Coordinates of C-alpha atoms in Angstrom, one line a residue:
M2 CA 64.2 43.8 -55.2
S3 CA 66.3 45.6 -52.5
F4 CA 69.3 44.0 -50.8
L5 CA 67.3 43.8 -47.5
S6 CA 64.3 42.3 -49.3
R7 CA 66.5 39.6 -50.9
R8 CA 68.1 38.7 -47.5
L9 CA 64.7 38.4 -45.9
Y10 CA 63.3 36.3 -48.8
R11 CA 66.3 33.9 -48.7
A12 CA 66.0 33.6 -44.9
F13 CA 62.3 32.9 -45.1
S14 CA 62.7 30.4 -47.9
T15 CA 65.4 28.5 -46.1
S16 CA 63.3 28.4 -42.9
T17 CA 60.2 27.2 -44.8
A18 CA 62.2 24.5 -46.6
A19 CA 63.8 23.3 -43.3
T20 CA 60.4 23.1 -41.7
A21 CA 59.0 21.1 -44.6
Q22 CA 61.9 18.8 -44.5
A23 CA 61.6 18.2 -40.8
T24 CA 57.9 17.5 -41.2
G25 CA 58.6 15.1 -44.0
N26 CA 61.2 13.3 -41.9
L27 CA 58.9 13.0 -38.9
E28 CA 56.2 11.5 -41.1
S29 CA 58.7 9.0 -42.4
V30 CA 59.6 8.1 -38.8
F31 CA 55.9 7.6 -38.0
K32 CA 55.3 5.4 -41.0
D33 CA 58.4 3.3 -40.1
I34 CA 57.1 2.8 -36.5
Y35 CA 53.5 2.0 -37.6
R36 CA 54.7 -0.5 -40.1
E37 CA 57.2 -2.3 -37.8
R38 CA 55.8 -5.8 -37.0
N39 CA 58.7 -7.0 -34.9
L40 CA 57.9 -5.7 -31.4
K41 CA 61.5 -5.7 -30.2
R42 CA 62.6 -3.5 -33.1
L43 CA 59.5 -1.4 -32.5
V44 CA 60.7 -0.6 -29.0
Q45 CA 64.2 0.2 -30.3
K46 CA 62.9 2.5 -33.0
F47 CA 60.5 4.2 -30.6
K48 CA 63.2 4.9 -28.0
K49 CA 65.5 6.4 -30.8
S50 CA 62.7 8.5 -32.2
S51 CA 61.9 9.8 -28.7
E52 CA 65.2 11.8 -29.0
L53 CA 63.4 14.1 -31.4
D54 CA 61.6 17.0 -29.6
R55 CA 58.7 17.1 -32.1
F56 CA 58.2 13.3 -31.8
R57 CA 57.5 13.7 -28.1
T58 CA 54.7 16.1 -28.8
K59 CA 52.7 13.5 -30.7
T60 CA 50.4 11.7 -28.3
G61 CA 48.9 9.4 -31.0
I62 CA 52.1 7.5 -31.7
Y63 CA 52.6 6.9 -28.0
E64 CA 49.1 5.5 -27.6
E65 CA 49.3 3.2 -30.6
T66 CA 52.7 1.8 -29.7
V67 CA 51.7 1.1 -26.0
R68 CA 48.4 -0.4 -27.2
R69 CA 50.3 -2.8 -29.4
L70 CA 52.7 -3.8 -26.7
A71 CA 49.9 -4.2 -24.2
S72 CA 47.9 -6.4 -26.6
A73 CA 51.0 -8.6 -26.9
K74 CA 51.4 -8.5 -23.1
R75 CA 54.9 -7.0 -23.4
F76 CA 54.6 -5.0 -20.2
R77 CA 58.4 -5.0 -19.6
W78 CA 58.8 -3.2 -22.9
I79 CA 56.1 -0.7 -22.1
E80 CA 58.0 0.1 -18.9
E81 CA 61.2 0.4 -21.0
I82 CA 59.9 3.0 -23.4
L83 CA 57.9 5.0 -20.9
E84 CA 60.6 5.1 -18.2
E85 CA 62.9 6.3 -21.0
Q86 CA 60.8 9.4 -21.3
K87 CA 61.6 10.6 -17.9
K88 CA 65.1 11.7 -19.0
Y89 CA 63.7 14.4 -21.2
K90 CA 62.9 17.9 -20.1
D91 CA 59.2 17.3 -21.0
I92 CA 58.7 15.4 -17.8
S93 CA 58.5 18.7 -16.0
R94 CA 55.4 19.5 -17.9
E95 CA 52.2 18.2 -16.4
G96 CA 50.6 17.3 -19.7
F97 CA 53.5 15.0 -20.5
A98 CA 53.5 13.4 -17.1
V99 CA 49.7 12.9 -17.4
R100 CA 50.3 11.1 -20.7
L101 CA 52.6 8.6 -19.0
I102 CA 50.2 8.1 -16.1
S103 CA 47.3 7.4 -18.6
L104 CA 49.3 5.1 -20.7
Y105 CA 50.4 3.0 -17.7
G106 CA 46.8 3.0 -16.5
K107 CA 45.4 1.8 -19.9
S108 CA 48.0 -1.0 -19.8
G109 CA 46.9 -2.1 -16.4
M110 CA 50.2 -1.1 -14.8
F111 CA 48.8 1.0 -11.9
D112 CA 51.9 0.9 -9.7
H113 CA 53.9 2.4 -12.5
A114 CA 51.2 5.1 -13.1
F115 CA 51.2 6.0 -9.4
K116 CA 55.0 6.2 -9.3
V117 CA 54.9 8.8 -12.1
F118 CA 52.3 10.8 -10.2
D119 CA 54.3 10.5 -6.9
E120 CA 57.5 11.6 -8.6
M121 CA 56.1 14.7 -10.2
P122 CA 57.2 17.1 -7.4
D123 CA 60.8 15.8 -7.6
Q124 CA 60.6 16.5 -11.4
K125 CA 59.5 20.1 -10.6
C126 CA 56.2 19.3 -12.2
E127 CA 53.0 20.8 -11.0
R128 CA 50.1 18.5 -9.9
S129 CA 46.7 20.0 -10.6
V130 CA 43.2 18.5 -11.1
L131 CA 44.5 17.3 -14.5
S132 CA 47.0 14.9 -13.0
F133 CA 44.6 14.0 -10.2
N134 CA 42.1 13.0 -12.8
A135 CA 44.7 11.0 -14.7
L136 CA 45.5 9.0 -11.6
L137 CA 41.8 8.3 -11.0
G138 CA 41.5 7.2 -14.6
A139 CA 44.5 4.9 -14.2
C140 CA 42.8 3.3 -11.1
V141 CA 39.7 2.6 -13.1
N142 CA 41.5 1.4 -16.3
S143 CA 43.7 -0.9 -14.1
K144 CA 40.6 -2.1 -12.3
K145 CA 42.0 -1.0 -8.9
F146 CA 38.5 0.0 -7.8
D147 CA 39.4 -0.2 -4.2
K148 CA 41.7 2.7 -4.5
V149 CA 39.4 5.1 -6.4
E150 CA 37.3 6.2 -3.5
G151 CA 40.3 6.6 -1.2
F152 CA 42.2 8.8 -3.6
F153 CA 39.1 10.8 -4.4
S154 CA 38.4 11.6 -0.7
E155 CA 42.1 12.1 0.5
L156 CA 44.1 13.6 -2.4
P157 CA 42.2 16.8 -3.1
S158 CA 43.1 18.4 0.3
K159 CA 46.7 17.2 0.0
L160 CA 47.1 18.6 -3.5
S161 CA 44.9 21.7 -2.8
V162 CA 42.7 20.8 -5.9
E163 CA 38.9 20.8 -6.3
P164 CA 37.5 17.7 -8.1
D165 CA 35.7 18.7 -11.3
L166 CA 33.1 17.1 -13.5
V167 CA 35.7 14.8 -15.1
S168 CA 36.8 13.7 -11.6
Y169 CA 33.2 12.7 -10.7
N170 CA 32.6 11.0 -14.0
I171 CA 35.7 8.8 -13.5
V172 CA 34.7 7.8 -10.0
I173 CA 31.1 7.1 -11.1
K174 CA 32.5 4.9 -13.9
G175 CA 34.6 3.0 -11.4
L176 CA 31.7 2.5 -9.0
C177 CA 29.5 1.3 -11.9
D178 CA 32.2 -1.2 -13.0
M179 CA 32.3 -2.5 -9.4
G180 CA 28.5 -2.9 -9.4
S181 CA 28.2 -0.3 -6.6
M182 CA 25.3 1.5 -8.3
D183 CA 23.9 3.1 -5.2
S184 CA 27.3 4.6 -4.4
A185 CA 27.5 5.8 -8.0
V186 CA 24.1 7.6 -7.7
G187 CA 25.3 9.0 -4.4
M188 CA 28.2 10.6 -6.3
L189 CA 25.6 12.1 -8.7
D190 CA 23.8 13.6 -5.8
E191 CA 27.0 15.0 -4.3
M192 CA 27.9 16.6 -7.6
E193 CA 24.6 18.5 -7.7
K194 CA 24.9 19.6 -4.1
K195 CA 28.3 21.2 -5.1
S196 CA 26.6 22.9 -8.1
L197 CA 28.5 20.7 -10.5
E198 CA 26.1 19.9 -13.4
P199 CA 26.3 16.3 -14.7
D200 CA 26.7 15.8 -18.4
L201 CA 25.7 13.2 -20.9
I202 CA 28.8 11.1 -20.0
T203 CA 27.6 11.0 -16.4
F204 CA 24.1 9.8 -17.3
N205 CA 25.3 7.3 -20.0
T206 CA 27.6 5.7 -17.5
L207 CA 24.8 5.3 -14.9
L208 CA 22.3 4.1 -17.5
N209 CA 24.7 1.5 -18.8
G210 CA 25.4 0.3 -15.2
Y211 CA 21.8 0.0 -14.3
Y212 CA 20.5 -1.6 -17.5
T213 CA 23.3 -4.1 -17.9
S214 CA 22.8 -5.2 -14.3
G215 CA 19.0 -5.7 -14.8
R216 CA 17.9 -2.8 -12.6
F217 CA 15.6 -1.4 -15.3
L218 CA 13.3 0.6 -13.0
D219 CA 16.3 2.4 -11.5
G220 CA 17.7 3.0 -15.0
E221 CA 14.4 4.6 -16.0
K222 CA 14.7 6.9 -12.9
I223 CA 18.1 8.1 -14.1
W224 CA 16.7 8.6 -17.6
G225 CA 14.0 10.8 -16.1
R226 CA 16.6 12.9 -14.2
M227 CA 18.5 13.3 -17.5
E228 CA 15.4 14.5 -19.3
K229 CA 14.6 17.0 -16.4
K230 CA 18.0 18.5 -17.0
N231 CA 17.2 18.9 -20.7
I232 CA 20.2 16.6 -21.6
L233 CA 19.4 14.9 -24.9
P234 CA 20.2 11.2 -25.0
D235 CA 22.5 10.0 -27.8
I236 CA 23.0 6.6 -29.4
R237 CA 24.9 5.4 -26.3
S238 CA 22.0 6.2 -24.1
Y239 CA 19.6 4.2 -26.2
N240 CA 22.2 1.4 -26.5
A241 CA 21.9 0.9 -22.8
K242 CA 18.2 0.0 -23.0
I243 CA 16.5 -3.3 -23.5
G244 CA 14.4 -3.0 -26.6
L245 CA 16.6 0.0 -27.6
V246 CA 16.7 -0.7 -31.3
E247 CA 12.9 -0.4 -31.8
E248 CA 12.8 2.7 -29.7
M249 CA 15.7 4.3 -31.6
Q250 CA 14.0 3.5 -35.0
T251 CA 10.7 5.0 -33.9
K252 CA 12.6 8.2 -33.0
G253 CA 14.5 8.2 -36.3
I254 CA 17.8 7.3 -34.8
K255 CA 19.8 4.8 -36.9
P256 CA 21.2 2.0 -34.7
D257 CA 24.9 1.0 -35.1
G258 CA 26.8 -2.2 -34.5
Y259 CA 27.1 -1.5 -30.8
S260 CA 23.3 -1.5 -30.6
F261 CA 22.9 -4.8 -32.3
N262 CA 25.7 -6.4 -30.3
A263 CA 24.0 -5.4 -27.1
L264 CA 20.8 -7.1 -28.1
I265 CA 22.5 -10.2 -29.5
K266 CA 24.5 -10.5 -26.3
G267 CA 21.4 -10.2 -24.2
F268 CA 19.6 -13.0 -26.0
C269 CA 22.7 -15.2 -26.0
N270 CA 23.1 -14.7 -22.3
D271 CA 19.5 -16.0 -22.0
G272 CA 20.3 -18.9 -24.3
K273 CA 17.7 -17.7 -26.9
V274 CA 19.2 -18.9 -30.2
D275 CA 16.4 -17.8 -32.5
E276 CA 16.1 -14.3 -31.1
A277 CA 19.9 -13.8 -31.3
T278 CA 20.0 -15.1 -34.8
N279 CA 17.1 -12.8 -35.7
W280 CA 19.0 -9.7 -34.5
Y281 CA 22.1 -10.8 -36.3
G282 CA 20.0 -10.9 -39.5
K283 CA 18.7 -7.4 -38.8
M284 CA 22.2 -6.2 -38.1
R285 CA 23.2 -7.3 -41.6
E286 CA 20.0 -5.8 -43.1
N287 CA 21.0 -2.4 -41.6
D288 CA 24.5 -2.6 -43.2
C289 CA 26.2 -3.0 -39.9
S290 CA 29.2 -5.2 -40.1
P291 CA 29.6 -7.9 -37.4
D292 CA 32.8 -7.6 -35.4
K293 CA 34.9 -9.6 -33.0
L294 CA 32.2 -9.2 -30.2
T295 CA 29.4 -10.4 -32.5
F296 CA 31.3 -13.6 -33.4
A297 CA 32.6 -14.2 -29.9
T298 CA 29.0 -14.0 -28.6
L299 CA 27.2 -16.1 -31.3
V300 CA 29.6 -18.9 -32.1
P301 CA 29.8 -20.4 -28.6
L302 CA 26.0 -20.3 -28.3
Y303 CA 25.5 -22.1 -31.6
C304 CA 28.0 -24.8 -30.5
E305 CA 26.4 -25.1 -27.1
K306 CA 22.9 -25.5 -28.6
G307 CA 24.0 -27.9 -31.3
S308 CA 23.5 -25.5 -34.1
F309 CA 26.7 -26.6 -35.8
D310 CA 25.8 -25.5 -39.4
Q311 CA 25.2 -21.9 -38.2
A312 CA 28.5 -22.0 -36.1
F313 CA 30.4 -23.2 -39.2
E314 CA 28.9 -20.5 -41.5
L315 CA 29.8 -17.8 -38.9
C316 CA 33.3 -19.1 -38.6
K317 CA 33.7 -18.9 -42.4
E318 CA 32.4 -15.3 -42.2
I319 CA 35.1 -14.5 -39.7
F320 CA 37.7 -15.5 -42.3
N321 CA 35.9 -13.8 -45.2
R322 CA 35.8 -10.5 -43.2
K323 CA 39.4 -11.0 -42.0
C324 CA 38.2 -10.4 -38.5
L325 CA 40.8 -10.8 -35.8
V326 CA 39.3 -13.1 -33.1
D327 CA 40.9 -15.2 -30.3
E328 CA 42.3 -18.5 -31.4
V329 CA 40.4 -20.3 -28.6
L330 CA 37.1 -19.2 -30.1
L331 CA 37.9 -21.0 -33.4
Q332 CA 39.4 -24.0 -31.7
N333 CA 36.3 -24.5 -29.5
A334 CA 34.2 -24.3 -32.7
V335 CA 36.4 -27.0 -34.3
D336 CA 36.1 -29.1 -31.2
G337 CA 32.3 -28.6 -31.2
L338 CA 31.9 -29.5 -34.9
V339 CA 33.9 -32.7 -34.4
K340 CA 31.8 -33.6 -31.3
G341 CA 28.6 -32.9 -33.4
G342 CA 29.7 -35.2 -36.2
K343 CA 30.7 -32.3 -38.5
V344 CA 34.3 -33.5 -39.2
V345 CA 34.4 -32.3 -42.8
E346 CA 33.4 -28.8 -41.7
A347 CA 35.9 -28.9 -38.8
K348 CA 38.7 -29.8 -41.2
K349 CA 37.7 -26.9 -43.4
L350 CA 38.1 -24.5 -40.5
V351 CA 41.5 -25.9 -39.6
Q352 CA 42.5 -25.4 -43.3
L353 CA 41.2 -21.8 -43.3
G354 CA 43.0 -21.1 -40.0
N355 CA 46.4 -22.3 -41.3
S356 CA 46.2 -20.9 -44.8
N357 CA 44.5 -17.5 -44.6
S358 CA 46.6 -14.5 -45.6
Y359 CA 45.9 -12.1 -42.7
R360 CA 46.5 -14.2 -39.5
R361 CA 47.5 -17.8 -39.0
Y362 CA 45.6 -19.8 -36.4
N363 CA 47.2 -23.0 -35.1
L364 CA 43.9 -25.0 -35.2
K365 CA 43.9 -28.8 -34.7
I366 CA 41.4 -31.6 -35.1
P367 CA 40.9 -33.1 -31.6
T368 CA 42.0 -36.7 -31.2
D369 CA 40.5 -39.3 -28.9
K370 CA 42.6 -40.1 -25.9

């Protein structure tokens, strides 16, 4: 091996080793953050790790950390870690600013999201349709529906941007969430006039809005428009329909937990215990695991209708599956069992709540006052 070859080999080997070490170090940082249960220490570790350039390129760790803090309603700490990001050079990149806008929006902190958007020119950061869409998304996620249409009509001319398919889909989602279905369809019409082709997301949003609001004939019209455009429905499309499971099965589409939950919730809303129980059984037969929504829907109905044995069995299933549910759900079940004369069963739930290994619930037997 020549002298030059040896020099190149050593340089390459050193560079490769350094890269591998850095990757390993970053993975160690991620594991440490993911495993940290103390939220105050989590914030401290996140801020310290943000000093690493490569750390700031990883969107997933940002989303997971903010999600955890939002779930615990630690909004001040969300502000602390996200505002900290503005001191880095990355804030001049639109993609990084969009990340902050989106994270604030998902946390329901719209004013903070708008502030990031508003400050972008001062940070020498371009504002394109990408950040425009992020702001619209923050409106919808923060349930600031009154602002969506205003931003959509006013900002494009100010920013010299043209709304795209994503823009329209976000606005349609906001209008559907508001229950303004006619306005949402108006947006679909406007898209087509501007030669913007709606996609499956557009139609699924409208289908879900119509079917869940009971406007089934209007939903069928949207389904017809979707078929005319040769857009094939997916499992979410069928999930929006009443009687969707039977239709999916005849078409050879395997229903998922979301499908069964939609049906169970529909029957529970109508107070139909037997039908809801029947679909819960079919859910289990199809190897679909019940989740938080399943239990949160069925347990209150069973208690309300006096089906205390079924409520008790479902609550035991919650603990067997280590499913994280709201404490109030279990406490209401305990109260209902006691009221229904099932004191032994109620005490068993209190015991399970206080002694299980995955989450402690501070359940109590109600006392007569």
